[in-house]
Every structure is written in structure tokens, then in C-alpha cells.
Short mmCIF file of C-alpha atoms and ligand atoms in Angstrom, two decimals:
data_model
loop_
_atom_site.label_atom_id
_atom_site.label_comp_id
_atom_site.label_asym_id
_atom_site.label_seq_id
_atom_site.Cartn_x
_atom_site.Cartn_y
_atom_site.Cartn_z
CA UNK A 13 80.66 90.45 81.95
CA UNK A 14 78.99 87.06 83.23
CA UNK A 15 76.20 88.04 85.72
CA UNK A 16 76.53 84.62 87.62
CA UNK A 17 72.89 84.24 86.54
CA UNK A 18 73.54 80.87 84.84
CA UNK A 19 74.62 79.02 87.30
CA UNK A 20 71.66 79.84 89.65
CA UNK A 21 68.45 79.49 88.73
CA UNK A 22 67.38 80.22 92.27
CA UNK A 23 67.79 83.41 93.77
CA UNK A 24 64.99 86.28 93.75
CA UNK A 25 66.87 88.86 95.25
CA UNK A 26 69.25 90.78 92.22
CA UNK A 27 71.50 92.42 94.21
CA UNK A 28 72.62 88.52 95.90
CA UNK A 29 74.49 86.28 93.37
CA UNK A 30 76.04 83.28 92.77
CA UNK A 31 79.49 83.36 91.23
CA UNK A 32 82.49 81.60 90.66
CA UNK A 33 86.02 82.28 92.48
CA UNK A 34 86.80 83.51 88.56
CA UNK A 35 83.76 85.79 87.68
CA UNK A 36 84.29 87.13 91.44
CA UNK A 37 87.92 88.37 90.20
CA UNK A 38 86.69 89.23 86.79
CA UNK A 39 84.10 91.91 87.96
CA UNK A 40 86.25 93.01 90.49
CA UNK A 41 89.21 93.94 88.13
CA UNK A 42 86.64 95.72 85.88
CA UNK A 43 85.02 97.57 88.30
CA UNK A 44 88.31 99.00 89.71
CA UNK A 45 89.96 101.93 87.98
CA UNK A 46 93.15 103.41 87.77
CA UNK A 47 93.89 105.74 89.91
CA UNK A 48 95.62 108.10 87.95
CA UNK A 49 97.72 110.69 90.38
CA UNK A 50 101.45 111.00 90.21
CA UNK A 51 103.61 111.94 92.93
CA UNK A 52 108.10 112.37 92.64
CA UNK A 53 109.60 110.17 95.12
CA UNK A 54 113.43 109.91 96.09
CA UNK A 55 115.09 106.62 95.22
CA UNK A 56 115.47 105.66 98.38
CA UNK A 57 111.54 105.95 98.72
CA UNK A 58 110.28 104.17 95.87
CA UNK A 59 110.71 100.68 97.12
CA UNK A 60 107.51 98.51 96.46
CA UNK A 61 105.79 102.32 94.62
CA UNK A 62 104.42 101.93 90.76
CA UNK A 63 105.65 103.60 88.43
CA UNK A 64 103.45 106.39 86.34
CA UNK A 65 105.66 106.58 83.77
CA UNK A 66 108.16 104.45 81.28
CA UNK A 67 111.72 105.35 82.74
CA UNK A 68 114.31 106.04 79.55
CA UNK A 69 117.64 105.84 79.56
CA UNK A 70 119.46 108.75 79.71
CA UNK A 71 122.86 107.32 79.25
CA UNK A 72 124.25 104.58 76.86
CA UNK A 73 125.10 101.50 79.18
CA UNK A 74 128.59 100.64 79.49
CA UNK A 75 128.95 104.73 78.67
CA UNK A 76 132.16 103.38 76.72
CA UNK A 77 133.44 100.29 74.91
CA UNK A 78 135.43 98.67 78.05
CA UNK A 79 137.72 95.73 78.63
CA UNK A 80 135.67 92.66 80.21
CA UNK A 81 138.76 91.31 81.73
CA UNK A 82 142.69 91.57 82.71
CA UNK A 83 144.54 92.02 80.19
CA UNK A 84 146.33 93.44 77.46
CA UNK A 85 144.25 95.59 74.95
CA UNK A 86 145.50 95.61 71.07
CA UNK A 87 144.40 96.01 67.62
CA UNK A 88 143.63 92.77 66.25
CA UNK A 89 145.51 93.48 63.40
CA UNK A 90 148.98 93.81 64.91
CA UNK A 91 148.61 90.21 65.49
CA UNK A 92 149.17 87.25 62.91
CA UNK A 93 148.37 83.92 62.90
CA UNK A 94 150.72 82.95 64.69
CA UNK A 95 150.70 85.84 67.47
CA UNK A 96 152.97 88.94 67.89
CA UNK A 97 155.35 90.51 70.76
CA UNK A 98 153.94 94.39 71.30
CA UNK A 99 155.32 96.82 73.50
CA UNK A 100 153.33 97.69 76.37
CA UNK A 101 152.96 101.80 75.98
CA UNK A 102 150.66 102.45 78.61
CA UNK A 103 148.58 101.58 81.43
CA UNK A 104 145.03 101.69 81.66
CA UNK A 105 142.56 100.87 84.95
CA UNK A 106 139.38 101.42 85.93
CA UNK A 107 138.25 105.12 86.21
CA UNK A 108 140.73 106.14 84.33
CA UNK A 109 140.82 106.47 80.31
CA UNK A 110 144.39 106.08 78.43
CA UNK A 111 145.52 107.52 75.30
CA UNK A 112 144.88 106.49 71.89
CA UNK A 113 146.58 103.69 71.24
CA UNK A 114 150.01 103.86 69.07
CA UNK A 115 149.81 101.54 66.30
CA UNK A 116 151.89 98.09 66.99
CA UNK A 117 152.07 98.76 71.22
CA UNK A 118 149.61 97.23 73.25
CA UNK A 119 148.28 98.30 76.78
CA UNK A 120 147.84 97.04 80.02
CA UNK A 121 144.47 97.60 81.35
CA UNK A 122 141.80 95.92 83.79
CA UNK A 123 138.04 94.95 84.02
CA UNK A 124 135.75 97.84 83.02
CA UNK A 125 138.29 100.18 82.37
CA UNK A 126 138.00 102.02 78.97
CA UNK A 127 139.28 100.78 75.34
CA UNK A 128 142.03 103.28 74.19
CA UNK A 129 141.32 104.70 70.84
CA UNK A 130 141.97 102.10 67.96
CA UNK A 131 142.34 98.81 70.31
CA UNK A 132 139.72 96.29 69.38
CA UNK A 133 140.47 93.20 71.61
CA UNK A 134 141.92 92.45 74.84
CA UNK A 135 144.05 89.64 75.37
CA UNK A 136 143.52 87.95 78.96
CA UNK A 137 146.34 88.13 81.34
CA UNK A 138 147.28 84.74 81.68
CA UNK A 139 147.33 84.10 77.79
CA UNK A 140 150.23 86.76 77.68
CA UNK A 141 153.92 86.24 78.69
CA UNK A 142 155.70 89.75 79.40
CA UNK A 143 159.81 89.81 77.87
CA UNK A 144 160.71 92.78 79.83
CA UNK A 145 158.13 95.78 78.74
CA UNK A 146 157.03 93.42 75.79
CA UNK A 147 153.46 91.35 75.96
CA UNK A 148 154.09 88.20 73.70
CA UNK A 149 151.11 86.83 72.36
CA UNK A 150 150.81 83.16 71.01
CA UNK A 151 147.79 83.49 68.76
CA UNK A 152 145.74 85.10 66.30
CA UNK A 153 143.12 87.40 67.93
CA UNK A 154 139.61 88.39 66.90
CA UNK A 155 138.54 91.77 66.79
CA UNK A 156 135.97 92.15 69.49
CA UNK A 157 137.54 89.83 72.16
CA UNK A 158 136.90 90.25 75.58
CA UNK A 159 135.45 93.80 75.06
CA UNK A 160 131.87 94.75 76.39
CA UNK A 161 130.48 97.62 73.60
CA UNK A 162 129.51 100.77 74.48
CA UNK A 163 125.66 100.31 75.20
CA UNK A 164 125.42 96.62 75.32
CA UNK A 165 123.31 96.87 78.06
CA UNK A 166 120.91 99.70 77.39
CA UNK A 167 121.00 102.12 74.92
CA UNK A 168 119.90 106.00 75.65
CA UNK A 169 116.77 106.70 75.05
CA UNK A 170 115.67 103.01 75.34
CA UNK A 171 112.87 102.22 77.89
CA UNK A 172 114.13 100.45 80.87
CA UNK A 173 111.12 100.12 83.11
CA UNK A 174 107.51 100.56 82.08
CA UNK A 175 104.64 102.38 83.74
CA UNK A 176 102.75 99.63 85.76
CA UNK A 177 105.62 98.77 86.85
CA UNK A 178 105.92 97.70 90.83
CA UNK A 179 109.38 98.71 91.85
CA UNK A 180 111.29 95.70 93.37
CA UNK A 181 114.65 96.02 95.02
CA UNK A 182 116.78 95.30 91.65
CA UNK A 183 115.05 98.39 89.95
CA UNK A 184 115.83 100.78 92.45
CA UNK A 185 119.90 99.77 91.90
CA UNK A 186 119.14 99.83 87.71
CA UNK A 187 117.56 102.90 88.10
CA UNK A 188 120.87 104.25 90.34
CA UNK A 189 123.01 102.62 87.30
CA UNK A 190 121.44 105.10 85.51
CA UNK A 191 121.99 108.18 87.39
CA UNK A 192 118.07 108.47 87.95
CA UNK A 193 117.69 110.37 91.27
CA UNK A 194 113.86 110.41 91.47
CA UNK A 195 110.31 108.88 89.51
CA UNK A 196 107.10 109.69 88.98
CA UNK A 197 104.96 106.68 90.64
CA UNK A 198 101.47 106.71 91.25
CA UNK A 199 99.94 108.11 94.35
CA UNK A 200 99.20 105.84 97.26
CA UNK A 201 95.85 104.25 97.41
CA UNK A 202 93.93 105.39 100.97
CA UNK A 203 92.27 102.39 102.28
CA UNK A 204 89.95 102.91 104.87
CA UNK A 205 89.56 99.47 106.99
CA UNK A 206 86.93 99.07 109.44
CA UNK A 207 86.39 95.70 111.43
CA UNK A 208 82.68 94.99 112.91
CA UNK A 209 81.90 92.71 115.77
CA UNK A 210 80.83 93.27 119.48
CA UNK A 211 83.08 90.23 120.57
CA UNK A 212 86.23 91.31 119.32
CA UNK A 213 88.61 92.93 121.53
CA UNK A 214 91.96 94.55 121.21
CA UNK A 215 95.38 92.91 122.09
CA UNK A 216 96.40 94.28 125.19
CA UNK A 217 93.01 93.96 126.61
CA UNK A 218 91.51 91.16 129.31
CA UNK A 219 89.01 88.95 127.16
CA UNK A 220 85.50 87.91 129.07
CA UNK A 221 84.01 85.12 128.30
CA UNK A 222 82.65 84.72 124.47
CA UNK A 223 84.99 87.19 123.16
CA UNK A 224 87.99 87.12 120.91
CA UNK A 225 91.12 88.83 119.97
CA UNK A 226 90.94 91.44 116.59
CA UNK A 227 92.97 89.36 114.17
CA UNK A 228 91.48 90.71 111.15
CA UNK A 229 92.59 94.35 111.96
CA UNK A 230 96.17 93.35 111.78
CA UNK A 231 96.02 90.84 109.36
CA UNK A 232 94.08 93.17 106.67
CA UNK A 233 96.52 96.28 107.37
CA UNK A 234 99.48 94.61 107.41
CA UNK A 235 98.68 93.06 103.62
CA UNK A 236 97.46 96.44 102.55
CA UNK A 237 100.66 98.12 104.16
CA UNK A 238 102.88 95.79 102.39
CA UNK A 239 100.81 96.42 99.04
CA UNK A 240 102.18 99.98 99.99
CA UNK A 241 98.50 101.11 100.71
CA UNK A 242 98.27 104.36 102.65
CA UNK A 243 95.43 102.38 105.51
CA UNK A 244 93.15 104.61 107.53
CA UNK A 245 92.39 102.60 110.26
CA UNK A 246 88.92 103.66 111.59
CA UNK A 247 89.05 100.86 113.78
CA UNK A 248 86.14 98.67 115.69
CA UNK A 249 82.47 99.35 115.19
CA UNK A 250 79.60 98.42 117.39
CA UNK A 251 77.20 96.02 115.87
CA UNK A 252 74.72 98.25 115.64
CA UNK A 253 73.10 100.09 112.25
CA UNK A 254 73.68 103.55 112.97
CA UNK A 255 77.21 103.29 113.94
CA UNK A 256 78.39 100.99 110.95
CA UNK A 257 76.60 104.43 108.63
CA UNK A 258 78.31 106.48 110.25
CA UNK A 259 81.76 104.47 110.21
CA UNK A 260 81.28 104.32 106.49
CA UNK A 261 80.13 107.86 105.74
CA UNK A 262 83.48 108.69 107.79
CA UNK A 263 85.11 105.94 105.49
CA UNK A 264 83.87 107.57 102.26
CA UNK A 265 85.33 110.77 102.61
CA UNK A 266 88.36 109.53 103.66
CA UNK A 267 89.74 107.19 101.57
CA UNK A 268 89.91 105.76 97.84
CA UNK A 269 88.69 102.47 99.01
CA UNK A 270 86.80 101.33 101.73
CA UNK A 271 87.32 97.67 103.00
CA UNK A 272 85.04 95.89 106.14
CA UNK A 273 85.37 93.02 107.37
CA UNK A 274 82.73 90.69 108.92
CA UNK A 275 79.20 91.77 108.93
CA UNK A 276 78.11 90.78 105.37
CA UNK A 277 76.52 87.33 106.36
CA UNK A 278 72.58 87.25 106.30
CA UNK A 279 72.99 87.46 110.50
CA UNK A 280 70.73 89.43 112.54
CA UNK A 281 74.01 91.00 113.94
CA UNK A 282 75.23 91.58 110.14
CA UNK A 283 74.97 95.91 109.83
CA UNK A 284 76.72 96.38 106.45
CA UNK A 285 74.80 95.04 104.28
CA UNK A 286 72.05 97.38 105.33
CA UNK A 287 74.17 100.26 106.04
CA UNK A 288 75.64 99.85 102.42
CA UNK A 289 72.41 99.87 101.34
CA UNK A 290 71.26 102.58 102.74
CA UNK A 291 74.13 105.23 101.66
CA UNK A 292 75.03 103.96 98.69
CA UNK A 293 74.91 100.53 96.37
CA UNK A 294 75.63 96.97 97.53
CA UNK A 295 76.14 93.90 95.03
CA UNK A 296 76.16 91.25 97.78
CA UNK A 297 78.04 87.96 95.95
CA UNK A 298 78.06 84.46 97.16
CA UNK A 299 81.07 82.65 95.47
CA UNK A 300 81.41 79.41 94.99
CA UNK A 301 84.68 78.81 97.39
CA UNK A 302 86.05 78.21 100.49
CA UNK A 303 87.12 79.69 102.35
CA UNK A 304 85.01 82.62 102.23
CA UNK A 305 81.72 82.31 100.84
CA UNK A 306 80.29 86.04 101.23
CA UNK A 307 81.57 88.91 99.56
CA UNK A 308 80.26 92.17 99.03
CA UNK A 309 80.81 95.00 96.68
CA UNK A 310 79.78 98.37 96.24
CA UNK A 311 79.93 101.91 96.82
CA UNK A 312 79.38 104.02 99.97
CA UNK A 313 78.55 107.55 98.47
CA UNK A 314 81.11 107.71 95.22
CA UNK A 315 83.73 105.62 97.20
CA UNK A 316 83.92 102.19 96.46
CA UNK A 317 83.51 99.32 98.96
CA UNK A 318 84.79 95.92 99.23
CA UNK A 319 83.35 94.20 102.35
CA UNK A 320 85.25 90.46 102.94
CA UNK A 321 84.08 87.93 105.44
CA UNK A 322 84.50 87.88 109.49
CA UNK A 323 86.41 84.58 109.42
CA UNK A 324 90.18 85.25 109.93
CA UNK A 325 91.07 82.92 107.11
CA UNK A 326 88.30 83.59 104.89
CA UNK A 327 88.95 87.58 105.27
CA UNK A 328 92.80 87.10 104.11
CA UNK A 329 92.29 84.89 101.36
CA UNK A 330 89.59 86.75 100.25
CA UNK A 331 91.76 90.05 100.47
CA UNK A 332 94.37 87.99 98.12
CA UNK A 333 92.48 86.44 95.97
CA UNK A 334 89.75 89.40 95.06
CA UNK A 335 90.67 92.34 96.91
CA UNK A 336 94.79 92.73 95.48
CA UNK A 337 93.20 92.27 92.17
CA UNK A 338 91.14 95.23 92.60
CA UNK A 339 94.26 97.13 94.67
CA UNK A 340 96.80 96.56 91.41
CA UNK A 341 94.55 97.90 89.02
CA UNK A 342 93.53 100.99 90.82
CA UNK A 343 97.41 101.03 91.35
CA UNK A 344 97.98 101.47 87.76
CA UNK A 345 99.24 97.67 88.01
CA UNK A 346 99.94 96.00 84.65
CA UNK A 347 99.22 92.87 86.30
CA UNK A 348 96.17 92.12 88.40
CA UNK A 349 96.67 88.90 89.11
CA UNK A 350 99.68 86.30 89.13
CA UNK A 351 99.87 83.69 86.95
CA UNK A 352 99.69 80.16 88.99
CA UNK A 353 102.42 77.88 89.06
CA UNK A 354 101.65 74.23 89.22
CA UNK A 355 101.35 71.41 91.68
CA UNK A 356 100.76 67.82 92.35
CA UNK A 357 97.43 67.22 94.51
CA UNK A 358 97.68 63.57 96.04
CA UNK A 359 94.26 63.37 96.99
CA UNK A 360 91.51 62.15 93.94
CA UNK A 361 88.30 63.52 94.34
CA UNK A 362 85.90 61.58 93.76
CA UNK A 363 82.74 63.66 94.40
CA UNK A 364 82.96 66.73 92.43
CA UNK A 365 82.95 69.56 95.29
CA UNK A 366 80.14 71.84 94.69
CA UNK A 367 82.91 75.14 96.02
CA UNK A 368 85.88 75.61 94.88
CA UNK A 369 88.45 75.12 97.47
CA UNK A 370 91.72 76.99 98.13
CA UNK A 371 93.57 74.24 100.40
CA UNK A 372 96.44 76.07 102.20
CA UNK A 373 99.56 73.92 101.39
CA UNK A 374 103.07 73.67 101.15
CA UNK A 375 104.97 72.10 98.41
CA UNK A 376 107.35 69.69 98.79
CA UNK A 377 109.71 70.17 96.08
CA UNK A 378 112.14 66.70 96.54
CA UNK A 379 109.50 64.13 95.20
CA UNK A 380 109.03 64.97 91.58
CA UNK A 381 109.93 67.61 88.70
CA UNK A 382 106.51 69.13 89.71
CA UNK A 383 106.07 70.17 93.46
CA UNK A 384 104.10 67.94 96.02
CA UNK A 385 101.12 69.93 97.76
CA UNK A 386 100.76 68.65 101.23
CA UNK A 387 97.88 70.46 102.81
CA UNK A 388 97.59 71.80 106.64
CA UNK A 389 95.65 68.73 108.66
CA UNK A 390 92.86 71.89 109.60
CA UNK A 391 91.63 73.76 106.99
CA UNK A 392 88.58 75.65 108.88
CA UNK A 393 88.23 79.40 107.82
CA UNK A 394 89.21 80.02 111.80
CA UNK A 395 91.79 78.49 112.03
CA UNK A 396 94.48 81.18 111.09
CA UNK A 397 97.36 78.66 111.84
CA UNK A 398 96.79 77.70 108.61
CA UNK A 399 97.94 80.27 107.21
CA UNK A 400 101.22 80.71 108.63
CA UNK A 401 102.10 77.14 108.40
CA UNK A 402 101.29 77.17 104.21
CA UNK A 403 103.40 78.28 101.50
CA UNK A 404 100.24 79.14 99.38
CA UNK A 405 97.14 77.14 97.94
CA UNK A 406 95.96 75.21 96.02
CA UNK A 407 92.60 75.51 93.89
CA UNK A 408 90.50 72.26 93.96
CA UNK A 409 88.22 73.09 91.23
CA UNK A 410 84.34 72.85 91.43
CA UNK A 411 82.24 70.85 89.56
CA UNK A 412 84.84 68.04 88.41
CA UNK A 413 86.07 64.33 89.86
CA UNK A 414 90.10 64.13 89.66
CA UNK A 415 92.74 61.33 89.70
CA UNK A 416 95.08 61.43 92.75
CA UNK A 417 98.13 63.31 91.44
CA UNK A 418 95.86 65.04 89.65
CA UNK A 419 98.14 68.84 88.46
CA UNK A 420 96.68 71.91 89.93
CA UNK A 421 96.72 75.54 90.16
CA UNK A 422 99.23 77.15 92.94
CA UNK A 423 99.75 80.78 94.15
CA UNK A 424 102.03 80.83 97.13
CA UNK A 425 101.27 83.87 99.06
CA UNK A 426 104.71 85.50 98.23
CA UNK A 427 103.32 86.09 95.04
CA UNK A 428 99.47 87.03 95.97
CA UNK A 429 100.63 89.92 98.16
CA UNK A 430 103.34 90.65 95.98
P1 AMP B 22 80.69 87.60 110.78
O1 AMP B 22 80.94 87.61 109.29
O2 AMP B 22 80.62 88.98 111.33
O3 AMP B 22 79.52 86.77 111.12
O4 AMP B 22 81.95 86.93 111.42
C1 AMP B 22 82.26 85.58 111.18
C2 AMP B 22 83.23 85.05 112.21
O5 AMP B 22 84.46 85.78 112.13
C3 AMP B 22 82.77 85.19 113.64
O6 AMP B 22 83.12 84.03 114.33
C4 AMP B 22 83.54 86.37 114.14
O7 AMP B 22 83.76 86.30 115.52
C5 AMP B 22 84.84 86.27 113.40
N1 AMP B 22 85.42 87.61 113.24
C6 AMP B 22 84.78 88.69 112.72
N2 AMP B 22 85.58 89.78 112.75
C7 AMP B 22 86.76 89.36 113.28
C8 AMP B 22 87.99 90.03 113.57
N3 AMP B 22 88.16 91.33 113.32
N4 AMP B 22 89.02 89.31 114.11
C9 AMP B 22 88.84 87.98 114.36
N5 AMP B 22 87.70 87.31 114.11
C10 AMP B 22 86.66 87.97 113.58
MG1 MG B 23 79.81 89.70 113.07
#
């Protein structure tokens, strides 16, 4: 694990380092462990849950071989080159099986219902004529036509979903395919969130002058609730030592993580940094991005702590980019962190930036085979319009001069809360 300790020759003070957006991640991911608990929840409650377990089949897919269309079903050897007329001796839909099929006959039948013993191929409807209660056929058949096997899809016993696993919408129906009533999935994580700052205020409350709305609150729980985090909200503390301690001993006991925002700047006003400090360990990082230069990481008593920065836009695209790596892998994730997808950047850079930057963008997709990014005119870690307007960002690189149109990494945000 890279200590950040080449890249700054500067700092005195251990615990404060210099790292890069990547080594941030890195130690993040293996500091974070799985969490481990299982829990049975209900299909119907195991949207967006992952899972503890692989998930086997316990049926064959089709459950029988089946007709994949229309038709006529027949044994491919009644017919010659040249075709054959067959007597239709039965009738055969969906739901309901036939009889074995008498040798030289052929049967009606329709999509998905069963083969009838002996009948190898079915003959689409609009390939037959009917003379009467006779199907005449004008070709040679192949054994196998138009039938789906028995267990092309899955085969019992196979694995269908593997622990790790974050259940998305389509599972929940394969799993129903499958007659699968319940799975084991891991527990929630509990998420304690506090917010720090004398000059926030609630929505729903008068502001006085200086003060501003809690955005952070809302913005942090809502991407930890759609992570399907369990959050315990402990709310606003005062600026103050003794009541960010407190707010984090309360934190500690309560929850499997503990995340703060603001407060972890070298400010006078900045409590947890001290408070961390002073009930438990504090690795206080500087990383070399924007937005959202400080980040701190730790433990409050046995309970780890992630604190992210004050600045609306910093504090979500810090919780993205570092803290949903950490969240997935004490999920039991078997992916921390997407891969990117790739854009154009217009722009050359000429002076190599000295932070990485993660523009917020959105991609215009009608100029080339790769996506345009066009960034948002104000890119200040305030300005939480930003956010909404983008699709994602983009990662300038640090350290490096680029062409215009130079190609780029891309996460939309789909895909970092995912
Ligand atoms: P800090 O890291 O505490 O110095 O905060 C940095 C900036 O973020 C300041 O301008 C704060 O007012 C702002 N800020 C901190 N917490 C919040 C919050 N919960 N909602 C909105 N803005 C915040
Ligand atoms: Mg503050």
C-alpha cells in the first residue's frame, strides 16, 4: 500500500498526507471489510440488497423441450426430401402437455407448449397447408427445428447469480422464473451521518444573515439510502469540541460506519479532526483533486470513520468517488468501483494541473463514435447546480499536458451510485 510519502517530501505531521485521487480509493477499499451478516428477505424486498450467497437453480430452464413457435410438431423422419402430408392427431397449447406422438401423425401445437413424446421438430404455421385434418409439408425437415431444449437456459443446479451480487430489477424476475421465493443477502450497512457547521440551517426554517440551507444532510442520505444503507441521521452539531465527541461517541455505538461532513479543514471552527483524535485514530489525507481536497479517515472507538469535506459538491463527489468504494466492499460487493467509460475532452491542457480534476459534464453523444464531454460553465465545489445539470465527470489527470480531443476517463453518476 503506497503511503503517499513519495510524492511529498514536505509534510512533518504523519497522520496528514498527500495522495492521489487513486491511492485515496486504494486505501480506502483495503481498509473496508466485509461485513459478513446475512439476513432472508422476500422477493419483493430484495430490490437493490446483495446477495450472501450464489443462487442455484433448482429447476432445469425451459422445465421441458417446447415448441419455439406455431406450428405443427413431427418426427423429422416422417418427412422426405421432398416433404410429407401427416395427419394432425392432436392438439397441443401452452400449459397443457399432449400425448406421445403416434408415429406418421403430426400435432398442432403453439409457442412454449410442450414437445409430445417422439416429435423432434416443429414445422411453422405458415410453411404448412392443411387438406382437411392433413398438414402437408413441402420440405425436408431437420431434427431440432424450431424447438427450445429442455434446459437451454439454465440447467439445475447451475449458479445463476453469485454472492456479491447487487440485485437489479431483472434478477428479481430471473429469480421468480425460478420459483425462488426468498435470498440470503447481506445485512444492511448502518451509517451514522452527522453534518457540522453553526451556519447551516434546516429547510423549513427563516435563514439570518450569513447562514445557509443543510444541503449536505440530504444530499449524503439520499446517496447512502439509494446504496440501500440503513442511515442514522444524528443530525446537526454545534461547532464546538465537546459536542462533535459526543456526536461521534453516539455515532460509534450506533452504526457500522460513521460519515461527517465538513469540519476536517485546518479551520479554527474545524472540531473533527480533534474530536477524532481524541476518541479514536484519524489519518487526515489531502488528495490531489478537485473538488474536494480534504478527506479524513479513521476510527471513532472500533467504528470506522470517513469524514468528507463541507463543500456541497466536494462532499458528494467525494462520497462517490471514495466513500461507495468503501460502502460496496463492506457490502460484500464484488465490485468496488466501476470501470470508466470513455470521452472526448475538447479542451488541451497545456499546463499540467497540479490536482486532478473531476469536471462535471455531459456527453454529447451525436458528434463522434466516442462521446463529446461538454463541461458545466461553473465548476466551484459550491455550486451544487453542477451537479444536477451533469451526466457524470470527467478526470483531467494531474501531472500531464494533453491535446484538445484528448480521450478521457468518464463515470456518469448512474453508475457511481449504482
Ligand atoms: P467546512 O469544511 O466545515 O469548512 O465547510 C466548507 C464549506 O462548506 C463552508 O462554506 C460551509 O458553509 C459549507 N458546508 C458545510 N457543511 C454544509 C452542509 N451541511 N450543507 C451545505 N453547506 C455546507
Ligand atoms: Mg465548518
Amino acid at each position: 500500500m503506497s503511503t503517499g510519502h513519495s510524492d511529498c517530501g514536505c509534510f512533518n505531521n504523519p497522520a496528514e498526507q498527500m495522495l492521489s485521487a487513486d491511492e485515496a480509493r486504494r486505501t480506502l477499499i483495503e481498509m473496508a471489510h466485509p461485513l459478513g451478516d446475512a439476513e432472508a428477505v422476500a422477493l419483493s424486498d430484495c430490490l437493490g440488497r446483495v446477495l450472501a450467497a450464489d443462487v442455484v437453480s433448482p429447476l432445469d430452464v425451459p422445465g421441458h423441450d417446447n415448441s419455439a413457435m406455431d406450428g405443427y410438431a413431427l418426427r423429422s423422419a416422417d418427412v422426405g426430401e421432398g416433404g410429407a402430408r401427416l395427419p394432425v392427431s392432436q392438439r397441443i397449447a401452452a400449459g397443457h402437455p399432449g400425448d406421445p406422438l403416434a408415429a406418421g401423425t403430426c400435432a398442432r401445437i403453439f409457442t412454449g407448449a410442450p414437445m409430445p413424446g417422439g416429435a423432434d421438430a416443429v414445422v411453422m404455421q405458415e410453411e404448412v397447408e392443411l387438406d382437411g385434418e392433413v398438414a402437408v409439408i413441402g420440405r425436408a425437415v431437420r431434427a431440432g427445428e424450431n424447438v427450445r431444449p429442455r434446459a437451454n437456459d439454465i440447467a439445475r443446479g447451475a449458479v445463476v447469480l453469485q454472492a456479491g451480487t447487487r440485485i437489479r430489477p431483472q434478477m428479481v424476475g430471473l429469480l421468480a422464473s425460478l420459483g425462488i421465493p426468498e435470498v440470503m443477502v447481506v445485512r444492511r450497512l448502518r451509517v451514522a451521518l452527522l453534518n457540522t457547521g453553526d451556519e447551516i440551517v434546516e429547510p423549513g426554517e427563516p435563514l439570518a444573515p450569513g447562514q445557509i440551507y443543510n444541503s449536505n444532510r440530504y444530499t449524503l442520505t439520499a446517496t447512502l439510502q439509494q446504496a440501500s444503507c440503513e442511515v442514522v441521521d444524528l443530525g446537526q452539531v454545534e461547532d464546538t469540541f465537546e459536542a462533535t465527541r459526543e456526536a461521534l461517541l453516539e455515532a460509534a455505538r450506533s452504526a457500522d460506519l460513521i460519515v461527517t461532513s465538513g469540519g476536517v479543514s485546518v479551520g479554527e471552527e474545524d472540531h473533527i479532526k480533534a474530536a477524532v483524535q481524541a476518541e479514536g485514530e484519524l489519518s487526515l489525507w489531502r488528495v490531489r483533486m478537485k473538488p474536494g481536497k480534504p478527506l479524513a479517515y479513521g476510527k471513532v472507538r472500533e467504528t470506522p470513520f470517513i469524514g468528507l469535506p463541507g463543500n456541497p459538491v466536494s462532499a458528494f463527489i467525494t462520497l462517490c468517488l471514495f466513500g461507495m468504494p468503501y460502502i460496496r466492499v463492506a457490502q460484500g460487493r464484488s465490485e468496488a468501483f466501476p470501470l470508466p467509460q470513455r470521452a472526448r475532452w475538447p479542451k488541451a491542457v497545456e499546463r499540467p494541473l497540479k490536482r486532478r480534476e473531476f469536471v462535471r459534464v455531459r456527453l454529447d453523444h451525436a458528434a463522434d463514435d466516442l462521446p463529446l464531454a461538454e463541461p458545466f460553465p461553473r465548476q466551484g465545489s459550491d455550486v451544487l447546480t453542477s451537479t444536477v445539470w451533469a451526466d457524470g465527470v470527467l478526470e483531467i489527470p494531474e501531472g500531464m499536458a494533453l491535446p484538445g480531443n484528448s480521450i478521457l476517463n468518464y463515470w456518469s453518476f448512474g453508475e457511481l451510485l449504482a
